[in-house]
Short mmCIF file of C-alpha atoms in Angstrom, two decimals:
data_model
loop_
_atom_site.label_atom_id
_atom_site.label_comp_id
_atom_site.label_asym_id
_atom_site.label_seq_id
_atom_site.Cartn_x
_atom_site.Cartn_y
_atom_site.Cartn_z
CA MET A 403 53.94 26.07 -28.29
CA GLU A 404 52.43 26.27 -24.96
CA VAL A 405 49.38 23.83 -25.44
CA VAL A 406 51.72 21.58 -26.64
CA VAL A 407 54.00 21.60 -23.64
CA THR A 408 51.22 21.45 -21.66
CA ARG A 409 49.41 18.49 -23.62
CA LEU A 410 52.61 16.76 -22.99
CA GLN A 411 52.43 16.92 -19.01
CA GLN A 412 49.22 16.22 -19.41
CA HIS A 413 49.54 13.38 -21.16
CA GLN A 414 53.32 12.42 -18.81
CA GLN A 415 50.87 12.99 -15.88
CA HIS A 416 48.19 10.91 -17.21
CA ASN A 417 50.77 7.72 -17.74
CA LYS A 418 52.35 8.65 -14.40
CA ASN A 419 49.46 7.58 -13.01
CA ASN A 420 48.63 5.46 -15.14
CA ASN A 421 51.79 3.41 -13.57
CA ASN A 422 50.77 4.43 -9.91
CA ASN A 423 47.64 2.62 -10.52
CA ILE A 424 48.99 -0.38 -11.85
CA THR A 425 51.80 -0.64 -9.10
CA ASN A 426 49.09 -0.19 -6.08
CA LYS A 427 47.29 -2.81 -7.88
CA LYS A 428 50.06 -5.37 -8.09
CA ASN A 429 51.06 -4.50 -4.23
CA MET A 430 47.34 -4.93 -3.11
CA SER A 431 47.39 -8.42 -4.83
CA LEU A 432 50.64 -9.78 -3.83
CA TYR A 433 49.18 -8.44 0.15
CA ILE A 434 46.31 -10.01 -0.42
CA ARG A 435 48.32 -13.50 -1.70
CA ARG A 436 50.86 -12.92 1.02
CA GLU A 437 47.77 -12.76 3.91
CA ALA A 438 45.13 -15.77 2.07
CA SER A 439 49.10 -17.34 2.76
CA LYS A 440 49.06 -17.08 6.25
CA LEU A 441 45.57 -17.57 7.15
CA TRP A 442 45.27 -20.86 5.13
CA LYS A 443 48.84 -21.96 7.19
CA ARG A 444 47.07 -21.27 10.47
CA ILE A 445 43.74 -22.54 9.73
CA CYS A 446 45.94 -26.06 8.92
CA ALA A 447 48.28 -25.13 11.95
CA GLU A 448 45.24 -24.81 13.88
CA THR A 449 42.57 -27.25 13.05
CA THR A 450 45.87 -30.22 13.31
CA THR A 451 45.94 -28.12 16.58
CA GLU A 452 42.07 -29.25 17.47
CA ILE A 453 42.22 -32.54 16.11
CA ASN A 454 44.48 -33.77 18.49
CA LEU A 455 42.44 -32.23 21.73
CA LEU A 456 39.27 -33.92 20.10
CA GLY A 457 41.16 -37.35 20.06
CA GLU A 458 41.87 -36.71 23.15
CA ASN A 459 38.71 -35.27 24.72
CA TRP A 460 36.50 -36.90 22.52
CA LYS A 461 34.56 -38.71 24.94
CA TYR A 462 33.39 -35.82 27.14
CA LEU A 463 32.12 -34.07 24.61
CA LEU A 464 31.04 -36.75 23.17
CA ALA A 465 29.11 -37.31 26.46
CA GLY A 466 28.01 -34.24 26.89
CA LEU A 467 26.25 -33.75 23.62
CA ILE A 468 24.60 -37.61 23.94
CA PHE A 469 23.31 -35.82 27.28
CA GLN A 470 21.76 -32.97 25.53
CA TYR A 471 19.43 -35.38 23.60
CA ILE A 472 18.35 -36.41 26.73
CA HIS A 473 18.23 -33.61 28.15
CA GLY A 474 15.47 -33.19 24.92
CA LEU A 475 13.90 -36.43 25.65
CA ALA A 476 13.15 -35.87 29.38
CA ALA A 477 11.54 -31.73 28.65
CA ARG A 478 9.66 -34.65 25.81
CA GLY A 479 7.87 -36.53 28.38
CA VAL A 480 7.36 -33.95 30.70
CA HIS A 481 4.69 -32.51 28.10
CA TYR A 482 3.11 -35.88 28.11
CA LEU A 483 2.51 -34.78 32.23
CA HIS A 484 1.04 -31.32 31.51
CA ARG A 485 -2.05 -30.39 32.55
CA PRO A 486 -3.27 -26.48 31.71
CA GLY A 487 -4.98 -24.80 34.39
CA PRO A 488 -5.05 -20.67 34.66
CA THR A 489 -1.85 -18.88 34.14
CA LEU A 490 -0.34 -18.72 38.15
CA GLN A 491 -0.11 -15.27 40.18
CA ASP A 492 3.54 -13.75 38.70
CA LEU A 493 5.07 -10.46 40.05
CA GLY A 494 6.93 -9.82 36.12
CA PHE A 495 3.64 -10.40 34.60
CA LEU A 496 1.98 -7.28 36.59
CA LEU A 497 5.03 -4.89 35.79
CA LEU A 498 5.93 -6.37 32.11
CA PRO A 499 3.81 -5.48 29.32
CA GLU A 500 3.13 -9.18 28.16
CA LEU A 501 4.36 -8.75 24.38
CA GLY A 502 1.84 -10.57 22.91
CA GLN A 503 2.02 -13.66 20.02
CA ASP A 504 3.42 -11.13 17.31
CA LYS A 505 6.04 -10.49 18.91
CA ALA A 506 7.04 -13.35 21.03
CA TYR A 507 9.57 -13.86 18.57
CA ILE A 508 11.28 -10.88 19.55
CA SER A 509 12.91 -13.51 22.50
CA GLU A 510 13.82 -15.91 20.06
CA THR A 511 15.62 -14.05 17.63
CA LEU A 512 17.81 -12.67 20.44
CA PHE A 513 18.43 -15.80 22.42
CA THR A 514 19.56 -16.74 18.55
CA PHE A 515 21.72 -14.50 18.47
CA ILE A 516 23.91 -14.58 21.54
CA PHE A 517 24.05 -18.51 20.39
CA LEU A 518 25.60 -18.01 17.19
CA SER A 519 27.59 -15.01 18.57
CA PHE A 520 29.47 -17.91 21.49
CA VAL A 521 29.82 -20.50 18.57
CA LEU A 522 31.95 -18.56 16.02
CA TRP A 523 33.58 -16.86 19.65
CA THR A 524 34.38 -20.37 20.23
CA PHE A 525 36.27 -20.69 16.85
CA HIS A 526 37.84 -17.22 16.54
CA PRO A 527 41.74 -19.22 17.15
CA PHE A 528 41.70 -20.92 13.50
CA VAL A 529 41.47 -17.46 11.94
CA PHE A 530 42.08 -14.83 13.97
CA LYS A 531 45.58 -14.13 15.54
CA SER A 532 45.31 -13.02 18.69
CA LYS A 533 44.09 -16.58 20.07
CA LYS A 534 43.65 -17.72 24.08
CA ILE A 535 41.91 -20.06 24.16
CA TYR A 536 41.43 -24.15 22.70
CA THR A 537 37.99 -24.78 20.87
CA ALA A 538 37.74 -28.56 22.00
CA LEU A 539 39.09 -27.58 25.26
CA ILE A 540 37.26 -24.82 25.99
CA TRP A 541 33.42 -26.98 24.59
CA CYS A 542 35.06 -29.57 27.19
CA ARG A 543 33.88 -27.25 29.85
CA VAL A 544 30.93 -25.31 28.42
CA LEU A 545 28.88 -28.93 27.52
CA ALA A 546 30.09 -29.97 31.64
CA PHE A 547 28.26 -26.89 32.66
CA LEU A 548 25.29 -27.09 30.68
CA VAL A 549 24.78 -30.85 31.92
CA ALA A 550 24.57 -30.17 36.02
CA SER A 551 22.48 -27.20 35.30
CA GLN A 552 20.26 -29.47 32.90
CA ALA A 553 20.73 -32.31 35.19
CA LEU A 554 19.17 -29.94 38.01
CA ARG A 555 16.27 -28.77 35.98
CA ILE A 556 15.28 -31.75 34.54
CA VAL A 557 14.71 -32.52 38.40
CA THR A 558 12.62 -29.48 39.29
CA PHE A 559 10.55 -29.70 36.07
CA TYR A 560 9.99 -33.36 36.62
CA ALA A 561 9.41 -32.50 40.75
CA THR A 562 6.09 -30.17 39.70
CA GLN A 563 4.63 -29.49 36.43
CA LEU A 564 3.35 -26.04 36.53
CA PRO A 565 0.92 -25.20 34.33
CA GLY A 566 1.95 -23.48 31.44
CA PRO A 567 2.21 -19.79 31.02
CA ASN A 568 2.51 -19.23 27.18
CA TYR A 569 0.09 -19.40 24.74
CA HIS A 570 0.04 -22.55 23.24
CA CYS A 571 0.18 -24.34 27.31
CA ARG A 572 -3.48 -22.43 28.08
CA GLU A 573 -6.46 -24.30 28.26
CA GLY A 574 -8.18 -24.43 25.43
CA SER A 575 -5.33 -24.95 23.83
CA LYS A 576 -4.64 -28.51 21.31
CA LEU A 577 -0.55 -28.27 22.27
CA ALA A 578 -0.78 -27.81 25.59
CA THR A 579 -0.82 -31.75 26.05
CA LEU A 580 -0.08 -34.16 24.63
CA PRO A 581 -1.74 -36.84 23.32
CA ARG A 582 -1.03 -40.86 24.80
CA PRO A 583 2.02 -41.89 22.36
CA GLU A 584 1.29 -44.56 19.53
CA SER A 585 4.89 -45.94 20.10
CA PHE A 586 8.10 -46.30 22.14
CA LEU A 587 9.74 -44.94 18.99
CA GLU A 588 7.25 -41.58 18.78
CA VAL A 589 8.41 -40.59 22.31
CA LEU A 590 12.41 -41.68 21.33
CA LEU A 591 12.16 -39.49 18.55
CA ILE A 592 11.81 -35.61 20.23
CA ASN A 593 10.42 -33.71 17.07
CA PHE A 594 13.17 -31.51 16.81
CA PRO A 595 12.78 -28.60 17.03
CA HIS A 596 8.86 -28.11 16.89
CA GLY A 597 9.32 -30.18 20.12
CA MET A 598 10.94 -28.25 21.73
CA ILE A 599 10.00 -24.49 21.12
CA TYR A 600 5.74 -25.36 21.48
CA GLY A 601 6.97 -27.48 24.46
CA CYS A 602 5.22 -27.32 28.15
CA GLY A 603 5.63 -28.29 31.69
CA ASP A 604 9.47 -27.96 31.74
CA LEU A 605 8.74 -25.28 33.90
CA ILE A 606 11.64 -24.35 36.48
CA PHE A 607 13.79 -23.66 35.63
CA SER A 608 14.39 -21.85 32.21
CA SER A 609 16.50 -23.69 29.76
CA HIS A 610 17.27 -19.85 27.27
CA MET A 611 18.82 -18.92 30.22
CA ILE A 612 20.63 -21.67 31.31
CA PHE A 613 22.41 -21.74 27.52
CA THR A 614 22.56 -17.82 27.53
CA LEU A 615 24.54 -17.91 31.46
CA VAL A 616 26.86 -20.06 30.90
CA PHE A 617 27.53 -18.65 27.27
CA VAL A 618 28.43 -15.16 29.24
CA LEU A 619 30.08 -16.21 32.52
CA THR A 620 32.29 -18.62 30.33
CA TYR A 621 33.40 -14.91 27.78
CA HIS A 622 33.90 -13.09 30.97
CA ARG A 623 36.59 -15.75 31.95
CA TYR A 624 38.31 -16.58 29.06
CA GLY A 625 36.91 -13.61 26.53
CA THR A 626 39.69 -10.14 26.28
CA LYS A 627 37.48 -7.98 25.18
CA ARG A 628 35.73 -5.70 28.27
CA CYS A 629 33.34 -4.09 26.30
CA ILE A 630 31.65 -7.24 25.06
CA LYS A 631 32.00 -9.35 28.02
CA GLN A 632 29.27 -5.72 29.39
CA LEU A 633 27.49 -5.89 26.70
CA GLY A 634 27.48 -10.16 27.44
CA TRP A 635 25.67 -9.49 30.83
CA LEU A 636 23.04 -6.75 29.02
CA LEU A 637 21.76 -9.33 26.93
CA ALA A 638 21.78 -11.61 29.75
CA VAL A 639 19.50 -9.19 31.52
CA CYS A 640 17.42 -8.10 28.35
CA GLN A 641 16.29 -11.86 28.02
CA SER A 642 15.25 -12.31 31.59
CA LEU A 643 12.87 -9.93 30.73
CA LEU A 644 11.21 -10.72 27.38
CA ILE A 645 10.97 -14.08 28.03
CA ILE A 646 9.07 -12.92 30.99
CA ALA A 647 7.25 -10.60 28.91
CA SER A 648 6.78 -13.28 26.41
CA ARG A 649 4.76 -15.24 29.06
CA LYS A 650 7.25 -18.61 28.15
CA HIS A 651 8.72 -18.73 31.61
CA TYR A 652 7.27 -17.50 35.25
CA THR A 653 9.72 -14.82 37.06
CA VAL A 654 10.78 -17.80 39.14
CA ASP A 655 11.85 -20.06 36.38
CA VAL A 656 14.59 -17.52 34.98
CA VAL A 657 15.58 -16.76 38.75
CA VAL A 658 16.16 -19.70 39.67
CA ALA A 659 18.35 -20.01 36.50
CA TRP A 660 20.92 -16.74 37.31
CA TYR A 661 21.67 -18.04 40.71
CA THR A 662 21.57 -22.08 40.43
CA VAL A 663 23.83 -21.72 36.86
CA ASN A 664 25.84 -19.23 38.18
CA LEU A 665 26.47 -21.71 41.10
CA VAL A 666 26.87 -24.90 39.05
CA VAL A 667 29.85 -23.09 37.59
CA PHE A 668 31.31 -21.88 39.93
CA PHE A 669 31.82 -25.23 42.02
CA VAL A 670 32.11 -27.49 38.18
CA GLU A 671 34.64 -25.09 37.86
CA LYS A 672 36.90 -26.10 40.52
CA LYS A 673 36.68 -29.37 39.44
CA LEU A 674 37.69 -28.73 35.95
CA PRO A 675 41.53 -28.96 35.01
CA GLU A 676 42.59 -25.01 34.47
CA LEU A 677 42.95 -24.65 30.58
CA PRO A 678 46.49 -24.05 28.89
CA ASP A 679 48.30 -20.58 28.86
CA ARG A 680 48.30 -20.27 24.84
CA THR A 681 51.08 -17.38 25.63
CA SER A 682 53.62 -19.60 26.85
CA ALA A 683 55.09 -22.34 25.52
CA ALA A 684 53.63 -24.79 27.89
CA ALA A 685 51.24 -24.64 25.46
CA THR A 686 52.60 -26.42 23.18
CA LEU A 687 52.64 -29.75 24.93
CA LEU A 688 48.06 -29.59 24.95
CA LEU A 689 47.66 -30.90 27.87
CA PRO A 690 45.86 -29.00 30.81
CA LEU A 691 47.68 -28.95 34.19
CA SER A 692 45.18 -29.60 37.14
CA THR A 693 45.77 -27.81 41.03
CA LYS A 694 47.60 -30.31 42.02
CA ASP A 695 49.84 -30.75 39.37
CA LYS A 696 50.55 -27.34 39.29
CA ASP A 697 51.33 -27.39 43.35
CA GLY A 698 53.76 -30.68 42.83
CA ARG A 699 55.74 -29.02 40.40
CA THR A 700 56.18 -26.28 41.91
CA LYS A 701 57.34 -27.89 45.24
CA GLU A 702 59.46 -29.47 42.96
CA GLU A 703 61.41 -26.47 41.84
CA ASN A 704 61.26 -24.15 45.20
CA HIS A 705 62.89 -27.90 47.08
CA LYS A 706 65.82 -27.31 43.91
CA LEU A 707 66.35 -23.94 44.39
CA LEU A 708 66.71 -24.27 48.11
CA ASN A 709 69.63 -27.16 47.29
CA GLY A 710 71.89 -24.95 45.05
CA ASN A 711 69.87 -26.61 41.89
CA SER A 712 67.75 -25.16 39.23
CA GLY A 713 65.13 -26.84 37.08
CA ASP A 714 67.89 -27.34 34.74
CA PRO A 715 69.33 -30.82 34.56
CA ALA A 716 72.63 -28.03 32.56
CA ASP A 717 72.87 -26.59 35.92
CA TRP A 718 73.53 -28.81 38.37
CA ARG A 719 76.98 -28.31 39.40
CA GLN A 720 78.42 -27.51 42.66
CA ARG A 721 78.53 -24.21 43.70
CA THR A 722 80.93 -22.74 46.43
CA GLN A 723 80.49 -19.86 49.02
CA ALA A 724 83.32 -18.03 49.78
CA ASN A 725 83.57 -14.57 51.07
CA GLY A 726 79.71 -14.00 51.09
CA LYS A 727 79.82 -14.65 47.36
CA VAL A 728 78.36 -17.92 45.61
CA VAL A 729 81.24 -18.96 43.04
CA GLU A 730 80.34 -21.55 40.15
CA ASP A 731 83.84 -22.89 39.42
CA GLY A 732 86.19 -23.84 42.39
CA HIS A 733 89.43 -22.60 40.26
CA ALA A 734 88.16 -19.07 41.36
CA LEU A 735 87.57 -19.35 44.27
CA LEU A 736 91.60 -19.90 44.22
CA ALA A 737 92.43 -17.52 42.33
CA ASP A 738 90.49 -14.99 44.52
CA THR A 739 92.27 -16.83 47.88
CA ALA A 740 95.74 -15.53 46.20
CA LYS A 741 94.66 -12.02 45.42
CA ASN A 742 94.37 -11.96 49.20
CA GLY A 743 97.74 -13.26 50.01
CA ALA A 744 96.24 -16.82 51.28
#
């Protein structure tokens, strides 16, 4: 009898566990469908917003992308002028051990990680709830920083061509100097990405450091995670050391990039309109306010307040002052006067 009762209890417990598992699966399935629906709605809403911003700022984005091609074309052109020679004396080469050709990929791998990480971060508003930036507007700023820095870079490496320290730019390498182009079309086709990886002559200052520092500075300004900001600066330092250890640039190319890019971002950012704050109601306007607009609006609001009016037209009512108190209605003043026996 006891055995039968025990088996019955086990059977009931087994059925109860099965029911709980079925309920948990249903709840999980319902939760996944609900979250997927929220995510899809968030993506659709963000896409609509970004399309509107893209329609307003497409000229700036297109101009920035076109200049990326111009920069590549300039780097391709200086390769025709490059003349290989003995590697110049460099302090970084003396202090840092040479990685060698078989380990030169390490610096490119780190740069690719930094590049892809930043690109993914700029598109995070499409997925995550906590978002501070608009993707289209942040890329307008990034491209502005890149264009200004790359324009200075083009001037410097065309002013003086140094013998490249990279392995394929040294004497005896077939890639050290490009043969004379057979047609103008050959110059326009920059042979991406092979032509960019195996370029020579575009040394001062490092293009890799331009992108790295612009990305790190942008996230430092608009990012929210302090640990990632610190990691970004650490990766920028590691990228600098790896570029020198890989003999892709002289130390001067990296040093000049550090202070030039920081100065460019500092001065260019002052000329750009501020990004709208997504946490405020004003962000629904989707238009960045310049500093002048903000100052003018603040002065106008202060002027209204000094005149006894708020910024809201509904509050433009006549105000009466009595006994050091400001009352909203003239009837209240009559009532107060009657109480004083006047």
